[in-house]
PDB file of C-alpha atoms in Angstrom:
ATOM      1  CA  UNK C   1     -25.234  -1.895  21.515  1.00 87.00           C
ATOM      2  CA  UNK C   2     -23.177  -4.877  22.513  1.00 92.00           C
ATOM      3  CA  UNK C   3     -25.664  -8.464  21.909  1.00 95.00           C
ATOM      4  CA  UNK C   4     -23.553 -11.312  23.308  1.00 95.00           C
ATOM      5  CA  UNK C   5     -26.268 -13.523  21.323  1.00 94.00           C
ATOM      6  CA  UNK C   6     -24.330 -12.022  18.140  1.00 92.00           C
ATOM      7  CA  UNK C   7     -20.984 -13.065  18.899  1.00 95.00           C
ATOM      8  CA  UNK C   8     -19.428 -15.516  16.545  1.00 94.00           C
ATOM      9  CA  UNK C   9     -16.384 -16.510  15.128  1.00 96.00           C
ATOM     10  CA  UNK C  10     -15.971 -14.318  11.787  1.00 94.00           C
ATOM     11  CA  UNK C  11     -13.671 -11.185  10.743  1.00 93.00           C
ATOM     12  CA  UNK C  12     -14.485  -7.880  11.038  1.00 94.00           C
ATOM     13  CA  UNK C  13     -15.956  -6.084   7.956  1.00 92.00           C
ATOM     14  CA  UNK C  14     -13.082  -3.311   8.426  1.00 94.00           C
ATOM     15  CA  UNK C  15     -10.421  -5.587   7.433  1.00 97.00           C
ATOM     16  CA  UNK C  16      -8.800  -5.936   3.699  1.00 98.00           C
ATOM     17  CA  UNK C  17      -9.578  -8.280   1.945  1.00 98.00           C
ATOM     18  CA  UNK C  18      -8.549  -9.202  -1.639  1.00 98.00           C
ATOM     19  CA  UNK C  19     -12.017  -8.527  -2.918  1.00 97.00           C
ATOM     20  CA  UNK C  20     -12.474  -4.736  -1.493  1.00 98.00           C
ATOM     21  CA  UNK C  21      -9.341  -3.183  -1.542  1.00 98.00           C
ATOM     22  CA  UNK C  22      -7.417  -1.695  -4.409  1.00 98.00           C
ATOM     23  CA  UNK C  23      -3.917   0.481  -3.964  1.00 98.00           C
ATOM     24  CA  UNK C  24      -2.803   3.205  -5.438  1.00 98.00           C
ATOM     25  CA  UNK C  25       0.712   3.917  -5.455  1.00 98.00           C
ATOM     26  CA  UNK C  26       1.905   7.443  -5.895  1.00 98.00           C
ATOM     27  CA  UNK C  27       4.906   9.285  -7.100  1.00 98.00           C
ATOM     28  CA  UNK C  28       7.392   6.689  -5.859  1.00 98.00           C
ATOM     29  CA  UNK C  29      10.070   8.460  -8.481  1.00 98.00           C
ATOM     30  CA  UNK C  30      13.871   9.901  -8.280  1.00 97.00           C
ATOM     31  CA  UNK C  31      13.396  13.175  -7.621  1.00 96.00           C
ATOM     32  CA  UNK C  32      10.628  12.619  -4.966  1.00 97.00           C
ATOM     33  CA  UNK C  33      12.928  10.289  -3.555  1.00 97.00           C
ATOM     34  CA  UNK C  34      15.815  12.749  -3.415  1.00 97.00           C
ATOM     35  CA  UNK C  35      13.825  15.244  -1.431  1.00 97.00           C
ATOM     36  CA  UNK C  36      12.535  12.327   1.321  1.00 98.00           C
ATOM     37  CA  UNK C  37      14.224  13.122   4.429  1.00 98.00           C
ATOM     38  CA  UNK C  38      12.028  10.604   7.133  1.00 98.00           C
ATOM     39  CA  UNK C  39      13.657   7.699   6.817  1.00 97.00           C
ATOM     40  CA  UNK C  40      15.951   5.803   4.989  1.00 98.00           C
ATOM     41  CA  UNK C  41      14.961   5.634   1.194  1.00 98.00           C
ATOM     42  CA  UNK C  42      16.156   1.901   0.626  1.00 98.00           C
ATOM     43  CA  UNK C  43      13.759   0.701   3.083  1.00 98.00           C
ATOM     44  CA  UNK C  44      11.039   2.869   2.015  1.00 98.00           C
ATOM     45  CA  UNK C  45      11.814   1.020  -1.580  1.00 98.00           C
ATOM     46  CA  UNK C  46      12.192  -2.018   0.022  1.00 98.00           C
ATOM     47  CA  UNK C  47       8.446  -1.643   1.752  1.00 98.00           C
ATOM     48  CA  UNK C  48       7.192  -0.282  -1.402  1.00 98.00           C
ATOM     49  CA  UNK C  49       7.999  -3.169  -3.423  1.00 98.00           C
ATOM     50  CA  UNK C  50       7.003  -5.726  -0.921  1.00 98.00           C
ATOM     51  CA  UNK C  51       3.709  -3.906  -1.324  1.00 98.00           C
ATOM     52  CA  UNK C  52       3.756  -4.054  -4.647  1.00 98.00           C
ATOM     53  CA  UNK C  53       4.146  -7.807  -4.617  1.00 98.00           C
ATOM     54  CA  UNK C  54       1.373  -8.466  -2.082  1.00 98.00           C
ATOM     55  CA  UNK C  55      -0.724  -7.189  -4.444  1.00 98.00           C
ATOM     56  CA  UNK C  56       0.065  -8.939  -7.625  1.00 98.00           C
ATOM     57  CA  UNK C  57      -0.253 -12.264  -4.774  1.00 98.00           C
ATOM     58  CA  UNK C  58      -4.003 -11.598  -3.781  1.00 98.00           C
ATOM     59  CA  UNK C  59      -4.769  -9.925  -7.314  1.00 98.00           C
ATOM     60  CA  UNK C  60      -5.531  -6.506  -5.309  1.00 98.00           C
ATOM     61  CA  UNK C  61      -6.342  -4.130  -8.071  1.00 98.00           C
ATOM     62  CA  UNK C  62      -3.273  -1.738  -8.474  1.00 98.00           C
ATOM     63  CA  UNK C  63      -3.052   2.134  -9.796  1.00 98.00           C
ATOM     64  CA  UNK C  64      -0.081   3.551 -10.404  1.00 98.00           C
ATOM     65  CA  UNK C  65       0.713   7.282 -10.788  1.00 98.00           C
ATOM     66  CA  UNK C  66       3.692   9.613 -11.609  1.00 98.00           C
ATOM     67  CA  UNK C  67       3.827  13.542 -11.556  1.00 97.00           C
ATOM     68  CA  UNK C  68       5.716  15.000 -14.030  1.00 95.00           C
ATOM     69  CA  UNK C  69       7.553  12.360 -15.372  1.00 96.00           C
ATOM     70  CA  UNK C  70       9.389  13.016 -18.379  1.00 95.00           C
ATOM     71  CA  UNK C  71       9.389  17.141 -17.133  1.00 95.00           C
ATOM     72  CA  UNK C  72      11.235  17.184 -13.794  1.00 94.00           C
ATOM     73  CA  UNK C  73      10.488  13.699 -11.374  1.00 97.00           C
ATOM     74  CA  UNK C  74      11.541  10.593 -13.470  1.00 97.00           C
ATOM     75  CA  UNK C  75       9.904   7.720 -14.065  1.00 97.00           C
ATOM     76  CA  UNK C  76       8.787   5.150 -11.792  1.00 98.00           C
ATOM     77  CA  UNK C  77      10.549   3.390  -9.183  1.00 98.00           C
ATOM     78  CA  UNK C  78      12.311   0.481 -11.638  1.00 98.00           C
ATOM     79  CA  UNK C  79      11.442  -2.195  -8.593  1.00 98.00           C
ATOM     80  CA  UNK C  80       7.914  -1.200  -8.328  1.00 98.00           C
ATOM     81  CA  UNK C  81       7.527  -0.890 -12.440  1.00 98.00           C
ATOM     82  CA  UNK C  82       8.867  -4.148 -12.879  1.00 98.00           C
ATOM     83  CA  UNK C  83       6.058  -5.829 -10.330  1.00 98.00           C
ATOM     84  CA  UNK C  84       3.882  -4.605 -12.907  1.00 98.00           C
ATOM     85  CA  UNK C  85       5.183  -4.911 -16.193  1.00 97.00           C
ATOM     86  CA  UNK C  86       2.214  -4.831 -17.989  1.00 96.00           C
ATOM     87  CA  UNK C  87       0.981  -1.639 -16.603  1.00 97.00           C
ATOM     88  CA  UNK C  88       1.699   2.143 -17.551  1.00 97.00           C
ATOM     89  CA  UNK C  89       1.750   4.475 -14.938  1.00 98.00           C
ATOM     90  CA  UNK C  90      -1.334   8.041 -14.745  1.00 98.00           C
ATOM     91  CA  UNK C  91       1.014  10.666 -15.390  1.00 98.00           C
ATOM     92  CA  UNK C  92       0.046  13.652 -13.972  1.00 98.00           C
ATOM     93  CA  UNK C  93       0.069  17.424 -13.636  1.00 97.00           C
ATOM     94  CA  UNK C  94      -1.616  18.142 -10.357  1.00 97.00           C
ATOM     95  CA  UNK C  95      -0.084  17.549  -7.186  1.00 97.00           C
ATOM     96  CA  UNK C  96      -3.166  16.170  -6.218  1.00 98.00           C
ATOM     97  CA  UNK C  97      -3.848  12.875  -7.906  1.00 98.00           C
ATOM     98  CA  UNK C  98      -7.347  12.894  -7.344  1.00 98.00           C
ATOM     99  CA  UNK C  99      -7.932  16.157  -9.545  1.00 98.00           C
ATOM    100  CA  UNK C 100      -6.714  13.757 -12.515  1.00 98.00           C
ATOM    101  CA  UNK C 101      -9.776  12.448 -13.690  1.00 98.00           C
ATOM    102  CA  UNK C 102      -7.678   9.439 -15.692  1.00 98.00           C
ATOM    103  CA  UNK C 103      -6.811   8.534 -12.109  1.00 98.00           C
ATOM    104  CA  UNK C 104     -10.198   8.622 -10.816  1.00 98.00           C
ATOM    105  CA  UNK C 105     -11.807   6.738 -12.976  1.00 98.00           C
ATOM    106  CA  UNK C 106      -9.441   4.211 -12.564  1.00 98.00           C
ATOM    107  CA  UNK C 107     -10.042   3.809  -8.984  1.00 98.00           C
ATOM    108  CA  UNK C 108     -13.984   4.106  -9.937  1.00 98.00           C
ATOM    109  CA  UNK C 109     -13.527   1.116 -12.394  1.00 98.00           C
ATOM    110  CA  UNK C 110     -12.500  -1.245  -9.938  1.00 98.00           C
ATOM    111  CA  UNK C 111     -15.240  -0.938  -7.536  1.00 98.00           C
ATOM    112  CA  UNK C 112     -13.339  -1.007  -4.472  1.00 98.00           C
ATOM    113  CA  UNK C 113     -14.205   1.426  -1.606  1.00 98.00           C
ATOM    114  CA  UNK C 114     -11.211   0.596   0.628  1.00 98.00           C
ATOM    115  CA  UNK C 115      -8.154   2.212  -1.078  1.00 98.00           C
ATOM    116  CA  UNK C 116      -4.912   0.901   0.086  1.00 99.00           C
ATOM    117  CA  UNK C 117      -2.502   4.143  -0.155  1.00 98.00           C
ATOM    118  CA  UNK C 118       1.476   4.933  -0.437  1.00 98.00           C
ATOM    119  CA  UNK C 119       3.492   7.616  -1.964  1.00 98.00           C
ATOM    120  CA  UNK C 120       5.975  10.529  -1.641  1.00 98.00           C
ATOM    121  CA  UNK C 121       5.840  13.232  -0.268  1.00 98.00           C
ATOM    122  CA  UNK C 122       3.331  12.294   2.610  1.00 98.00           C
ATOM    123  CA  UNK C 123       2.725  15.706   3.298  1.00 98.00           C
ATOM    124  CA  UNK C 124       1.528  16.482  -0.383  1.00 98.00           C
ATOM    125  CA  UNK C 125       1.333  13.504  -2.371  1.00 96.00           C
ATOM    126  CA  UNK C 126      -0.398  11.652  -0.101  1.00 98.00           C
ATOM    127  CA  UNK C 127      -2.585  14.069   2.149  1.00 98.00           C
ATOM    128  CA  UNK C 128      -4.204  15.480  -1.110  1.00 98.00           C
ATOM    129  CA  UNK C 129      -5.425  12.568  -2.507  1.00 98.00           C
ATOM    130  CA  UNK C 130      -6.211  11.290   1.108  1.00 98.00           C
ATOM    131  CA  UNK C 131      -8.262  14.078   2.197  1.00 98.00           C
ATOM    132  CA  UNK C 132     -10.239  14.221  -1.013  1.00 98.00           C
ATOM    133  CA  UNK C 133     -11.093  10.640  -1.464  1.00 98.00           C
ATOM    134  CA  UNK C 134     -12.070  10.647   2.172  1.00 98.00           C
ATOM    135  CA  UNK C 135     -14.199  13.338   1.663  1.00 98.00           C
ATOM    136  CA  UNK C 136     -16.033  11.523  -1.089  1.00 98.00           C
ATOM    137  CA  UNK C 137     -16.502   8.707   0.649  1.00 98.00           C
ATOM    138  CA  UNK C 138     -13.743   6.054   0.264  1.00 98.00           C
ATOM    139  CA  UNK C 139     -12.040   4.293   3.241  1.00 98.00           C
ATOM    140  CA  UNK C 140      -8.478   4.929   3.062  1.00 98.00           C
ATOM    141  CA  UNK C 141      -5.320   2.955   4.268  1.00 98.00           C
ATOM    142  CA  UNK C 142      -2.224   4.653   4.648  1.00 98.00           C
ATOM    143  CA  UNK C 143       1.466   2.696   4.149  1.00 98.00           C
ATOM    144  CA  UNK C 144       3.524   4.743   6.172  1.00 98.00           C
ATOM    145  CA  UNK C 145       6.818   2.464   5.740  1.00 98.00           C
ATOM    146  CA  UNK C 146       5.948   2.576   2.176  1.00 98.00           C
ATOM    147  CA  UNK C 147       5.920   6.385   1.924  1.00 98.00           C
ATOM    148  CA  UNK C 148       7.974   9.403   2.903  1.00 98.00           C
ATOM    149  CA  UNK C 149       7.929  12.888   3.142  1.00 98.00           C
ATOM    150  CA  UNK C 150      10.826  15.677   3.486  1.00 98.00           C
ATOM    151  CA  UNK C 151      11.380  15.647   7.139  1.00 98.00           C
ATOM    152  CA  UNK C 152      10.345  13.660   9.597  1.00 98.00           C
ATOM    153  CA  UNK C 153       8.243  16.162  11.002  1.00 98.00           C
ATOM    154  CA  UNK C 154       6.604  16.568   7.844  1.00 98.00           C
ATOM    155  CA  UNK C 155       5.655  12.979   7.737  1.00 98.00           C
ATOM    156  CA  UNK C 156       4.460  12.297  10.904  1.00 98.00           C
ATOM    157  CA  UNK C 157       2.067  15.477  10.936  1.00 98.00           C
ATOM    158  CA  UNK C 158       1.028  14.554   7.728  1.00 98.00           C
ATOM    159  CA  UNK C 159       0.140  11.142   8.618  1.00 98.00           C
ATOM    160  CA  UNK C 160      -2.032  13.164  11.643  1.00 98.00           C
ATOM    161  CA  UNK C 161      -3.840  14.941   9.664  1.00 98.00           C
ATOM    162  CA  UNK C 162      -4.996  12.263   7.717  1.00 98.00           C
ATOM    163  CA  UNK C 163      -5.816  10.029  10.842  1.00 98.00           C
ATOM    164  CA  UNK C 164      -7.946  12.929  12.089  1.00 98.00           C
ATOM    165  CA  UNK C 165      -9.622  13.170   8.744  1.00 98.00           C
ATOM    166  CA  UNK C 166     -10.358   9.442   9.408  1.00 98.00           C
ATOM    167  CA  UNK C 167      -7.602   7.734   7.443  1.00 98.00           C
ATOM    168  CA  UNK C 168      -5.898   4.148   8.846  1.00 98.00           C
ATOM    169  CA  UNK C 169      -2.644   3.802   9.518  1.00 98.00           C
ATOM    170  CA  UNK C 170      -0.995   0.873   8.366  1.00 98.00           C
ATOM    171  CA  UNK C 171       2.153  -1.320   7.841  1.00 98.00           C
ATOM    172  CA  UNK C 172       3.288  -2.634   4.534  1.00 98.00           C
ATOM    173  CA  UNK C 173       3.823  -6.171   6.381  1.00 98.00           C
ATOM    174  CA  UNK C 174       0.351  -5.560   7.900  1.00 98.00           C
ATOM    175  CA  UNK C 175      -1.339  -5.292   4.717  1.00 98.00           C
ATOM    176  CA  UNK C 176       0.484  -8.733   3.294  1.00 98.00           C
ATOM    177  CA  UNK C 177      -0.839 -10.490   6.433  1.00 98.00           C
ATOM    178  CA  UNK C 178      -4.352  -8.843   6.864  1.00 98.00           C
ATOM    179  CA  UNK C 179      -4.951 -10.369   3.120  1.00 98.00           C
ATOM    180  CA  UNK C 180      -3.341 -13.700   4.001  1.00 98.00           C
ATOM    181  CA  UNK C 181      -5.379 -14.071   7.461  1.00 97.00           C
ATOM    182  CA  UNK C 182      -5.213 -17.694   7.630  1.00 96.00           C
ATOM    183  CA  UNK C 183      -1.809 -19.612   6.911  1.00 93.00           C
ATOM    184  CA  UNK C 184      -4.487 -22.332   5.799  1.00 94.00           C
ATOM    185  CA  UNK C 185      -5.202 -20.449   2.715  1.00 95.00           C
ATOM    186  CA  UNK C 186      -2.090 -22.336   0.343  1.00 94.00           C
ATOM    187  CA  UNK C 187      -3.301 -20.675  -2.783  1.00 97.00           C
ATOM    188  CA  UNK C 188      -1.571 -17.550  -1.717  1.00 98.00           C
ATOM    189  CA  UNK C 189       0.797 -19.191   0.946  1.00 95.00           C
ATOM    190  CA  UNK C 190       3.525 -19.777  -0.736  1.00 95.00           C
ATOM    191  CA  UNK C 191       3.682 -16.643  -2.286  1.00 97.00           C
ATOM    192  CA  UNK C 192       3.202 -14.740   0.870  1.00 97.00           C
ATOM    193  CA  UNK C 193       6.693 -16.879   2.465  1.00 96.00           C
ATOM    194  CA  UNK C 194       8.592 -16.014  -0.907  1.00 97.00           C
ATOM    195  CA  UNK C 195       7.483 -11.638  -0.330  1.00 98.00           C
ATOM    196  CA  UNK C 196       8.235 -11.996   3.316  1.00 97.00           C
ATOM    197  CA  UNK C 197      11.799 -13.750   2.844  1.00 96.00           C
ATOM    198  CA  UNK C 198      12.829 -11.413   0.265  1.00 97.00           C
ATOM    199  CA  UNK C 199      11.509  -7.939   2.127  1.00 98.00           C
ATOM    200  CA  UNK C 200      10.890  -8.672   5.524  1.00 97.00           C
ATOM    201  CA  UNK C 201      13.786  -8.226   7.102  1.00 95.00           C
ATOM    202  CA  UNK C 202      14.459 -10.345  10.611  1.00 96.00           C
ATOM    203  CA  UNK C 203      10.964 -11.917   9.901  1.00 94.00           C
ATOM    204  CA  UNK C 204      11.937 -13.026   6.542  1.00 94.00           C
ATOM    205  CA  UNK C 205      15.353 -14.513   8.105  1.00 94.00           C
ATOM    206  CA  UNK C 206      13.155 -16.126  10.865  1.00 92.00           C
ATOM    207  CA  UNK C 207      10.492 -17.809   8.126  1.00 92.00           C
ATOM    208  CA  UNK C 208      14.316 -19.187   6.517  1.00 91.00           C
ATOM    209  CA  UNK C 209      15.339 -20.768   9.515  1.00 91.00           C
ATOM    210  CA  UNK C 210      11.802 -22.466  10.360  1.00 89.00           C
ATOM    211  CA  UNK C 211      11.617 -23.587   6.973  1.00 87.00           C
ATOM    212  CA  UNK C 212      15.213 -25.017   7.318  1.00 88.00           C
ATOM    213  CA  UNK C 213      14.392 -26.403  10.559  1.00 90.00           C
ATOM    214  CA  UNK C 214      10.943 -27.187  11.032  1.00 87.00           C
ATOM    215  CA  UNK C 215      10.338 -27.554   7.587  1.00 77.00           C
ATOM    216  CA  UNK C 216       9.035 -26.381   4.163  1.00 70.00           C
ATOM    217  CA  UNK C 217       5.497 -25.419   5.113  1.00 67.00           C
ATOM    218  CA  UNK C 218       6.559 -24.133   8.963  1.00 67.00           C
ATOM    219  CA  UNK C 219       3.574 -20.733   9.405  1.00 64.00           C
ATOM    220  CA  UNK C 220       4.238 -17.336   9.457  1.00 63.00           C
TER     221      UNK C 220
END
């Protein structure tokens, strides 16, 4: 019930934050990518690796998972691998990542409950995991830019049937600023202008000129 005596200035306890969320990126490989059909694959790489980087910025927890890697789908995307150098991908078996209990527990160990998601195929790769994390009782984020399934068809019902099963769709750009949230927050400024020039497109461009213009620390 709606208490106008409670109304203050303050964010909403749905939003990311560095300190609840953790992403898990999955299957971002060759031969997933050869098979996505939705949209066009460089931007899909170029939203998956801005994704990556927002992460390493707010020091968001990050999985990282491959299906068959040295079998049949290649390893991970180079771009994405090399935001994480330090890190070794869950190689899998199952086409749903959250039957790999290495996986799991990874998400487990970082205590998040908001889980920040991307991947190919969106129909498979993503839905399974989706659905069963949901079910268990995670709050799940879906990248859309930053995934892609066969056909468009195929990704835009998948992305339904997650959003019926209670999943959020989201942005890859939305994620970078829903961490940021204040352009008063300069630990993480600075890096937030640098991901935005370099993989946001006409925004990035636009941040350029108003830095040119206006001057180094012009806001988002």
């Amino acid at each position: 019930m709606f208490d106008i005596a409670q109304v203050h200035a303050g964010p909403s306890s749905d939003l990311l934050t560095p300190d609840n969320a953790v992403m898990l990126f999955v299957d971002h490989q060759p031969q997933m990518f050869f098979g996505t059909g939705s949209g066009d694959r460089a931007a899909i790489i170029n939203s998956t690796v801005g994704l990556g980087k927002a992460a390493r910025a707010f020091e968001v927890p990050a999985v990282l998972t491959t299906v068959a890697a040295e079998s049949f789908s290649g390893p991970l995307l180079p771009q994405l691998a090399a935001v994480f150098p330090d890190q070794k991908p869950i190689d899998r078996t199952s086409m749903n990542a959250w039957e790999d209990e290495a996986l799991v527990e990874a998400i487990r160990a970082t205590g998040r409950k908001k889980i920040i998601l991307s991947g190919l195929w969106t129909e498979v790769c993503l839905v399974l995991p989706a659905l069963s994390a949901l079910e268990q009782g995670y709050e799940v984020y879906v990248v859309s830019d930053a995934s892609g399934g066969v056909t468009p068809a195929a990704h835009e019902h998948a992305l339904q049937r997650m959003i019926a099963a209670g999943a959020v769709p989201v942005t890859w750009v939305q994620v970078l600023l829903e961490l940021q949230r204040d352009w008063a927050r300069t630990e993480t400024y600075g890096a937030v202008m640098d991901i935005v020039k370099e993989h946001a497109g006409a925004y990035g461009l636009g941040v350029v000129y108003a830095q040119a213009v206006i001057g180094a620390h012009a806001a988002g």
